[in-house]
Amino acid sequence: MSSHHFVKEQQEPALVILDLQDFSWERLSGLLEWVPTVLVAEEAVDQVLSWGIKIDVIISSERFRNKNTQLMEEQYPLRFLVSQSGEHLKEALYYLLASDHKAAHLIGFSRQDSKQLDEFLDKMDLTLFDEGRKYYPVQGRSFKKWFPATTVEIFGPNGLPVQIRNSEMDMILPLEFVTQIELPEGFTEFSAATLIWIGEEV
């Protein structure tokens, strides 16, 4: 049986595309391998369609929907999710929660706006792709992971003490909003009293 079987049963992280500026087809194609549910904000629809990607939901204004009803036939089955608030990301995440998705990859959302995600983090696994890194949340506990020799970025409240332990260090570092740290190959453990985001190069 081919490993590229069709999934769409909400096991795979949905893909929420708000903007594709500085995001290449090569990076995006890896996230599409298992046929996730794809939600696209109206600003990114033309670029997504030009890459031949099947869209499941377009988050848009009523005006955009009314001007682009032909897409419902061209991309069938396609839904328009009309955002009255203009907060496309929140509308997308509410939609995913209502349709029983447990995880989402977010493209075109700045890590600097990550506070907007707080209300969703206990309900879904969210990963942000921003400026060449993928960021995932670590909430108020220890987190241990194997890394290659690399530089990670830790993002969180200014001054928050974060303990970092691996084969070469055991230190407590106060965050400076965004802190970069070089890690040796092997396991590193992070501990913090409140939410932090860890960004790995992709």
PDB file of C-alpha atoms in Angstrom:
ATOM      1  CA  MET A   1       0.000   0.000   0.000  1.00  0.00           C
ATOM      2  CA  SER A   2       1.336   3.437  -0.865  1.00  0.00           C
ATOM      3  CA  SER A   3       2.525   5.541   2.035  1.00  0.00           C
ATOM      4  CA  HIS A   4       0.771   8.487   0.368  1.00  0.00           C
ATOM      5  CA  HIS A   5      -2.714   7.369   1.313  1.00  0.00           C
ATOM      6  CA  PHE A   6      -5.527   9.880   1.548  1.00  0.00           C
ATOM      7  CA  VAL A   7      -6.074  11.096   5.113  1.00  0.00           C
ATOM      8  CA  LYS A   8      -8.560  13.980   5.745  1.00  0.00           C
ATOM      9  CA  GLU A   9      -9.970  12.471   8.936  1.00  0.00           C
ATOM     10  CA  GLN A  10      -8.659  15.250  11.175  1.00  0.00           C
ATOM     11  CA  GLN A  11      -5.644  13.208  12.357  1.00  0.00           C
ATOM     12  CA  GLU A  12      -3.206  15.405  10.454  1.00  0.00           C
ATOM     13  CA  PRO A  13      -2.580  19.020  11.470  1.00  0.00           C
ATOM     14  CA  ALA A  14      -4.710  21.367   9.384  1.00  0.00           C
ATOM     15  CA  LEU A  15      -2.860  24.004   7.384  1.00  0.00           C
ATOM     16  CA  VAL A  16      -3.911  27.637   7.911  1.00  0.00           C
ATOM     17  CA  ILE A  17      -2.353  29.960   5.332  1.00  0.00           C
ATOM     18  CA  LEU A  18      -2.720  33.664   6.079  1.00  0.00           C
ATOM     19  CA  ASP A  19       0.128  34.975   3.924  1.00  0.00           C
ATOM     20  CA  LEU A  20       2.812  33.358   1.764  1.00  0.00           C
ATOM     21  CA  GLN A  21       5.297  36.217   1.665  1.00  0.00           C
ATOM     22  CA  ASP A  22       8.798  34.713   2.029  1.00  0.00           C
ATOM     23  CA  PHE A  23       7.369  31.174   2.100  1.00  0.00           C
ATOM     24  CA  SER A  24       8.499  28.895  -0.721  1.00  0.00           C
ATOM     25  CA  TRP A  25       6.654  26.121  -2.506  1.00  0.00           C
ATOM     26  CA  GLU A  26       9.356  23.663  -1.381  1.00  0.00           C
ATOM     27  CA  ARG A  27       8.691  24.380   2.297  1.00  0.00           C
ATOM     28  CA  LEU A  28       4.936  24.290   1.851  1.00  0.00           C
ATOM     29  CA  SER A  29       4.894  21.041  -0.116  1.00  0.00           C
ATOM     30  CA  GLY A  30       6.339  19.123   2.846  1.00  0.00           C
ATOM     31  CA  LEU A  31       3.361  20.208   4.957  1.00  0.00           C
ATOM     32  CA  LEU A  32       0.923  19.010   2.273  1.00  0.00           C
ATOM     33  CA  GLU A  33       2.266  15.459   2.050  1.00  0.00           C
ATOM     34  CA  TRP A  34      -0.523  13.879   4.104  1.00  0.00           C
ATOM     35  CA  VAL A  35      -3.383  15.849   2.513  1.00  0.00           C
ATOM     36  CA  PRO A  36      -4.345  18.087   5.445  1.00  0.00           C
ATOM     37  CA  THR A  37      -7.435  20.273   5.585  1.00  0.00           C
ATOM     38  CA  VAL A  38      -6.293  23.563   3.979  1.00  0.00           C
ATOM     39  CA  LEU A  39      -7.735  26.913   5.096  1.00  0.00           C
ATOM     40  CA  VAL A  40      -6.597  30.018   3.230  1.00  0.00           C
ATOM     41  CA  ALA A  41      -7.169  33.701   3.959  1.00  0.00           C
ATOM     42  CA  GLU A  42      -8.413  35.706   0.977  1.00  0.00           C
ATOM     43  CA  GLU A  43      -5.078  37.579   0.713  1.00  0.00           C
ATOM     44  CA  ALA A  44      -3.229  34.333  -0.084  1.00  0.00           C
ATOM     45  CA  VAL A  45      -5.811  32.625  -2.337  1.00  0.00           C
ATOM     46  CA  ASP A  46      -4.266  33.635  -5.685  1.00  0.00           C
ATOM     47  CA  GLN A  47      -0.793  32.406  -4.703  1.00  0.00           C
ATOM     48  CA  VAL A  48      -2.130  29.122  -3.300  1.00  0.00           C
ATOM     49  CA  LEU A  49      -4.175  28.456  -6.449  1.00  0.00           C
ATOM     50  CA  SER A  50      -1.196  29.313  -8.683  1.00  0.00           C
ATOM     51  CA  TRP A  51       0.699  26.475  -6.975  1.00  0.00           C
ATOM     52  CA  GLY A  52      -2.132  24.050  -7.741  1.00  0.00           C
ATOM     53  CA  ILE A  53      -3.072  23.451  -4.112  1.00  0.00           C
ATOM     54  CA  LYS A  54      -6.593  22.219  -3.350  1.00  0.00           C
ATOM     55  CA  ILE A  55      -8.311  24.605  -0.900  1.00  0.00           C
ATOM     56  CA  ASP A  56     -10.969  23.336   1.512  1.00  0.00           C
ATOM     57  CA  VAL A  57     -11.981  26.620   3.186  1.00  0.00           C
ATOM     58  CA  ILE A  58     -11.452  30.274   2.248  1.00  0.00           C
ATOM     59  CA  ILE A  59     -11.639  32.753   5.129  1.00  0.00           C
ATOM     60  CA  SER A  60     -12.813  35.990   3.581  1.00  0.00           C
ATOM     61  CA  SER A  61     -14.940  39.073   3.672  1.00  0.00           C
ATOM     62  CA  GLU A  62     -18.447  38.888   2.246  1.00  0.00           C
ATOM     63  CA  ARG A  63     -17.292  41.092  -0.631  1.00  0.00           C
ATOM     64  CA  PHE A  64     -14.501  38.683  -1.601  1.00  0.00           C
ATOM     65  CA  ARG A  65     -16.884  35.714  -1.463  1.00  0.00           C
ATOM     66  CA  ASN A  66     -19.466  37.450  -3.649  1.00  0.00           C
ATOM     67  CA  LYS A  67     -16.805  38.293  -6.260  1.00  0.00           C
ATOM     68  CA  ASN A  68     -15.331  34.779  -6.309  1.00  0.00           C
ATOM     69  CA  THR A  69     -18.303  32.388  -6.175  1.00  0.00           C
ATOM     70  CA  GLN A  70     -16.902  30.529  -9.227  1.00  0.00           C
ATOM     71  CA  LEU A  71     -14.251  29.059  -6.927  1.00  0.00           C
ATOM     72  CA  MET A  72     -16.928  26.947  -5.247  1.00  0.00           C
ATOM     73  CA  GLU A  73     -17.258  25.016  -8.496  1.00  0.00           C
ATOM     74  CA  GLU A  74     -13.586  25.093  -9.514  1.00  0.00           C
ATOM     75  CA  GLN A  75     -12.404  23.893  -6.083  1.00  0.00           C
ATOM     76  CA  TYR A  76     -15.422  21.718  -5.196  1.00  0.00           C
ATOM     77  CA  PRO A  77     -16.051  20.900  -2.393  1.00  0.00           C
ATOM     78  CA  LEU A  78     -15.071  24.343  -1.069  1.00  0.00           C
ATOM     79  CA  ARG A  79     -16.528  26.391   1.765  1.00  0.00           C
ATOM     80  CA  PHE A  80     -16.319  30.122   2.333  1.00  0.00           C
ATOM     81  CA  LEU A  81     -15.981  31.113   5.971  1.00  0.00           C
ATOM     82  CA  VAL A  82     -17.074  34.757   6.065  1.00  0.00           C
ATOM     83  CA  SER A  83     -15.165  36.652   8.721  1.00  0.00           C
ATOM     84  CA  GLN A  84     -17.204  39.565  10.066  1.00  0.00           C
ATOM     85  CA  SER A  85     -14.431  40.622  12.444  1.00  0.00           C
ATOM     86  CA  GLY A  86     -11.604  40.501   9.913  1.00  0.00           C
ATOM     87  CA  GLU A  87      -9.701  38.281  12.368  1.00  0.00           C
ATOM     88  CA  HIS A  88      -9.058  35.519   9.901  1.00  0.00           C
ATOM     89  CA  LEU A  89      -6.854  33.415  12.143  1.00  0.00           C
ATOM     90  CA  LYS A  90      -9.318  33.291  15.035  1.00  0.00           C
ATOM     91  CA  GLU A  91     -12.165  32.461  12.666  1.00  0.00           C
ATOM     92  CA  ALA A  92     -10.055  29.644  11.203  1.00  0.00           C
ATOM     93  CA  LEU A  93      -9.190  28.198  14.619  1.00  0.00           C
ATOM     94  CA  TYR A  94     -12.805  28.354  15.839  1.00  0.00           C
ATOM     95  CA  TYR A  95     -13.805  26.525  12.658  1.00  0.00           C
ATOM     96  CA  LEU A  96     -11.157  23.838  13.214  1.00  0.00           C
ATOM     97  CA  LEU A  97     -12.203  23.325  16.822  1.00  0.00           C
ATOM     98  CA  ALA A  98     -15.849  23.001  15.772  1.00  0.00           C
ATOM     99  CA  SER A  99     -14.849  20.390  13.171  1.00  0.00           C
ATOM    100  CA  ASP A 100     -12.846  18.417  15.749  1.00  0.00           C
ATOM    101  CA  HIS A 101      -9.323  19.173  14.540  1.00  0.00           C
ATOM    102  CA  LYS A 102      -6.677  18.755  17.214  1.00  0.00           C
ATOM    103  CA  ALA A 103      -3.714  20.504  15.576  1.00  0.00           C
ATOM    104  CA  ALA A 104      -2.821  23.154  13.016  1.00  0.00           C
ATOM    105  CA  HIS A 105       0.216  24.561  11.250  1.00  0.00           C
ATOM    106  CA  LEU A 106       0.021  28.347  10.864  1.00  0.00           C
ATOM    107  CA  ILE A 107       1.735  30.125   7.976  1.00  0.00           C
ATOM    108  CA  GLY A 108       1.938  33.896   7.652  1.00  0.00           C
ATOM    109  CA  PHE A 109       1.337  34.597  11.347  1.00  0.00           C
ATOM    110  CA  SER A 110       4.068  36.448  13.235  1.00  0.00           C
ATOM    111  CA  ARG A 111       5.413  34.886  16.422  1.00  0.00           C
ATOM    112  CA  GLN A 112       5.263  38.405  17.870  1.00  0.00           C
ATOM    113  CA  ASP A 113       1.458  38.137  17.837  1.00  0.00           C
ATOM    114  CA  SER A 114       1.482  34.793  19.664  1.00  0.00           C
ATOM    115  CA  LYS A 115      -0.572  36.161  22.609  1.00  0.00           C
ATOM    116  CA  GLN A 116      -3.584  35.952  20.280  1.00  0.00           C
ATOM    117  CA  LEU A 117      -3.255  32.163  20.417  1.00  0.00           C
ATOM    118  CA  ASP A 118      -3.416  31.797  24.215  1.00  0.00           C
ATOM    119  CA  GLU A 119      -7.119  30.885  24.315  1.00  0.00           C
ATOM    120  CA  PHE A 120      -6.548  28.008  21.862  1.00  0.00           C
ATOM    121  CA  LEU A 121      -3.390  26.416  23.258  1.00  0.00           C
ATOM    122  CA  ASP A 122      -5.126  24.160  25.768  1.00  0.00           C
ATOM    123  CA  LYS A 123      -7.472  22.907  23.035  1.00  0.00           C
ATOM    124  CA  MET A 124      -5.133  22.423  20.050  1.00  0.00           C
ATOM    125  CA  ASP A 125      -1.504  21.782  19.178  1.00  0.00           C
ATOM    126  CA  LEU A 126      -0.365  24.827  17.200  1.00  0.00           C
ATOM    127  CA  THR A 127       2.894  25.298  15.303  1.00  0.00           C
ATOM    128  CA  LEU A 128       3.883  28.651  13.773  1.00  0.00           C
ATOM    129  CA  PHE A 129       6.107  28.992  10.730  1.00  0.00           C
ATOM    130  CA  ASP A 130       7.758  32.411  10.769  1.00  0.00           C
ATOM    131  CA  GLU A 131      10.997  33.778   9.285  1.00  0.00           C
ATOM    132  CA  GLY A 132      12.583  30.417   8.538  1.00  0.00           C
ATOM    133  CA  ARG A 133      11.726  28.770  11.849  1.00  0.00           C
ATOM    134  CA  LYS A 134       8.944  26.639  13.235  1.00  0.00           C
ATOM    135  CA  TYR A 135       7.779  27.623  16.720  1.00  0.00           C
ATOM    136  CA  TYR A 136       5.878  25.406  19.117  1.00  0.00           C
ATOM    137  CA  PRO A 137       4.577  26.259  22.591  1.00  0.00           C
ATOM    138  CA  VAL A 138       5.911  24.814  25.834  1.00  0.00           C
ATOM    139  CA  GLN A 139       3.468  25.506  28.644  1.00  0.00           C
ATOM    140  CA  GLY A 140       4.525  25.778  32.283  1.00  0.00           C
ATOM    141  CA  ARG A 141       6.434  22.535  32.508  1.00  0.00           C
ATOM    142  CA  SER A 142       9.618  20.769  31.509  1.00  0.00           C
ATOM    143  CA  PHE A 143      10.103  19.905  27.873  1.00  0.00           C
ATOM    144  CA  LYS A 144      12.841  17.567  26.666  1.00  0.00           C
ATOM    145  CA  LYS A 145      13.794  16.929  23.055  1.00  0.00           C
ATOM    146  CA  TRP A 146      16.676  15.628  20.972  1.00  0.00           C
ATOM    147  CA  PHE A 147      18.197  18.325  18.744  1.00  0.00           C
ATOM    148  CA  PRO A 148      20.969  18.258  16.155  1.00  0.00           C
ATOM    149  CA  ALA A 149      23.712  20.812  16.812  1.00  0.00           C
ATOM    150  CA  THR A 150      21.720  23.959  16.116  1.00  0.00           C
ATOM    151  CA  THR A 151      20.657  27.395  17.289  1.00  0.00           C
ATOM    152  CA  VAL A 152      17.155  27.687  18.718  1.00  0.00           C
ATOM    153  CA  GLU A 153      15.164  30.778  19.542  1.00  0.00           C
ATOM    154  CA  ILE A 154      13.217  31.014  22.802  1.00  0.00           C
ATOM    155  CA  PHE A 155      10.375  33.466  22.774  1.00  0.00           C
ATOM    156  CA  GLY A 156       8.360  34.548  25.814  1.00  0.00           C
ATOM    157  CA  PRO A 157       7.791  37.219  28.476  1.00  0.00           C
ATOM    158  CA  ASN A 158      10.725  39.559  28.972  1.00  0.00           C
ATOM    159  CA  GLY A 159      12.771  38.594  32.036  1.00  0.00           C
ATOM    160  CA  LEU A 160      11.175  35.147  32.446  1.00  0.00           C
ATOM    161  CA  PRO A 161      13.759  32.699  33.884  1.00  0.00           C
ATOM    162  CA  VAL A 162      14.184  29.613  31.702  1.00  0.00           C
ATOM    163  CA  GLN A 163      16.285  26.650  32.803  1.00  0.00           C
ATOM    164  CA  ILE A 164      18.234  24.942  30.010  1.00  0.00           C
ATOM    165  CA  ARG A 165      19.946  21.612  30.589  1.00  0.00           C
ATOM    166  CA  ASN A 166      21.961  19.418  28.249  1.00  0.00           C
ATOM    167  CA  SER A 167      25.345  17.670  28.086  1.00  0.00           C
ATOM    168  CA  GLU A 168      27.180  21.005  27.950  1.00  0.00           C
ATOM    169  CA  MET A 169      25.139  23.336  30.170  1.00  0.00           C
ATOM    170  CA  ASP A 170      22.813  23.647  33.130  1.00  0.00           C
ATOM    171  CA  MET A 171      21.850  27.301  33.357  1.00  0.00           C
ATOM    172  CA  ILE A 172      18.978  29.628  34.157  1.00  0.00           C
ATOM    173  CA  LEU A 173      18.624  32.367  31.599  1.00  0.00           C
ATOM    174  CA  PRO A 174      16.300  35.380  31.833  1.00  0.00           C
ATOM    175  CA  LEU A 175      14.553  35.826  28.467  1.00  0.00           C
ATOM    176  CA  GLU A 176      15.111  39.024  26.556  1.00  0.00           C
ATOM    177  CA  PHE A 177      11.825  38.807  24.627  1.00  0.00           C
ATOM    178  CA  VAL A 178      13.631  36.715  22.007  1.00  0.00           C
ATOM    179  CA  THR A 179      16.724  34.779  23.048  1.00  0.00           C
ATOM    180  CA  GLN A 180      18.907  32.666  20.760  1.00  0.00           C
ATOM    181  CA  ILE A 181      20.999  29.859  22.165  1.00  0.00           C
ATOM    182  CA  GLU A 182      23.344  27.320  20.594  1.00  0.00           C
ATOM    183  CA  LEU A 183      22.629  23.709  21.456  1.00  0.00           C
ATOM    184  CA  PRO A 184      24.934  20.704  21.106  1.00  0.00           C
ATOM    185  CA  GLU A 185      23.674  17.535  19.458  1.00  0.00           C
ATOM    186  CA  GLY A 186      21.628  15.502  21.907  1.00  0.00           C
ATOM    187  CA  PHE A 187      18.831  15.993  24.396  1.00  0.00           C
ATOM    188  CA  THR A 188      18.099  19.445  25.820  1.00  0.00           C
ATOM    189  CA  GLU A 189      15.532  20.117  28.536  1.00  0.00           C
ATOM    190  CA  PHE A 190      13.758  23.460  28.951  1.00  0.00           C
ATOM    191  CA  SER A 191      11.841  24.438  32.094  1.00  0.00           C
ATOM    192  CA  ALA A 192       9.863  27.637  32.657  1.00  0.00           C
ATOM    193  CA  ALA A 193       7.050  28.694  34.972  1.00  0.00           C
ATOM    194  CA  THR A 194       4.854  29.941  32.157  1.00  0.00           C
ATOM    195  CA  LEU A 195       4.359  29.639  28.405  1.00  0.00           C
ATOM    196  CA  ILE A 196       7.372  29.928  26.112  1.00  0.00           C
ATOM    197  CA  TRP A 197       7.762  29.249  22.390  1.00  0.00           C
ATOM    198  CA  ILE A 198      10.756  27.391  21.004  1.00  0.00           C
ATOM    199  CA  GLY A 199      11.803  28.072  17.412  1.00  0.00           C
ATOM    200  CA  GLU A 200      13.822  25.615  15.341  1.00  0.00           C
ATOM    201  CA  GLU A 201      15.322  26.263  11.928  1.00  0.00           C
ATOM    202  CA  VAL A 202      13.433  24.539   9.106  1.00  0.00           C
TER     203      VAL A 202
END
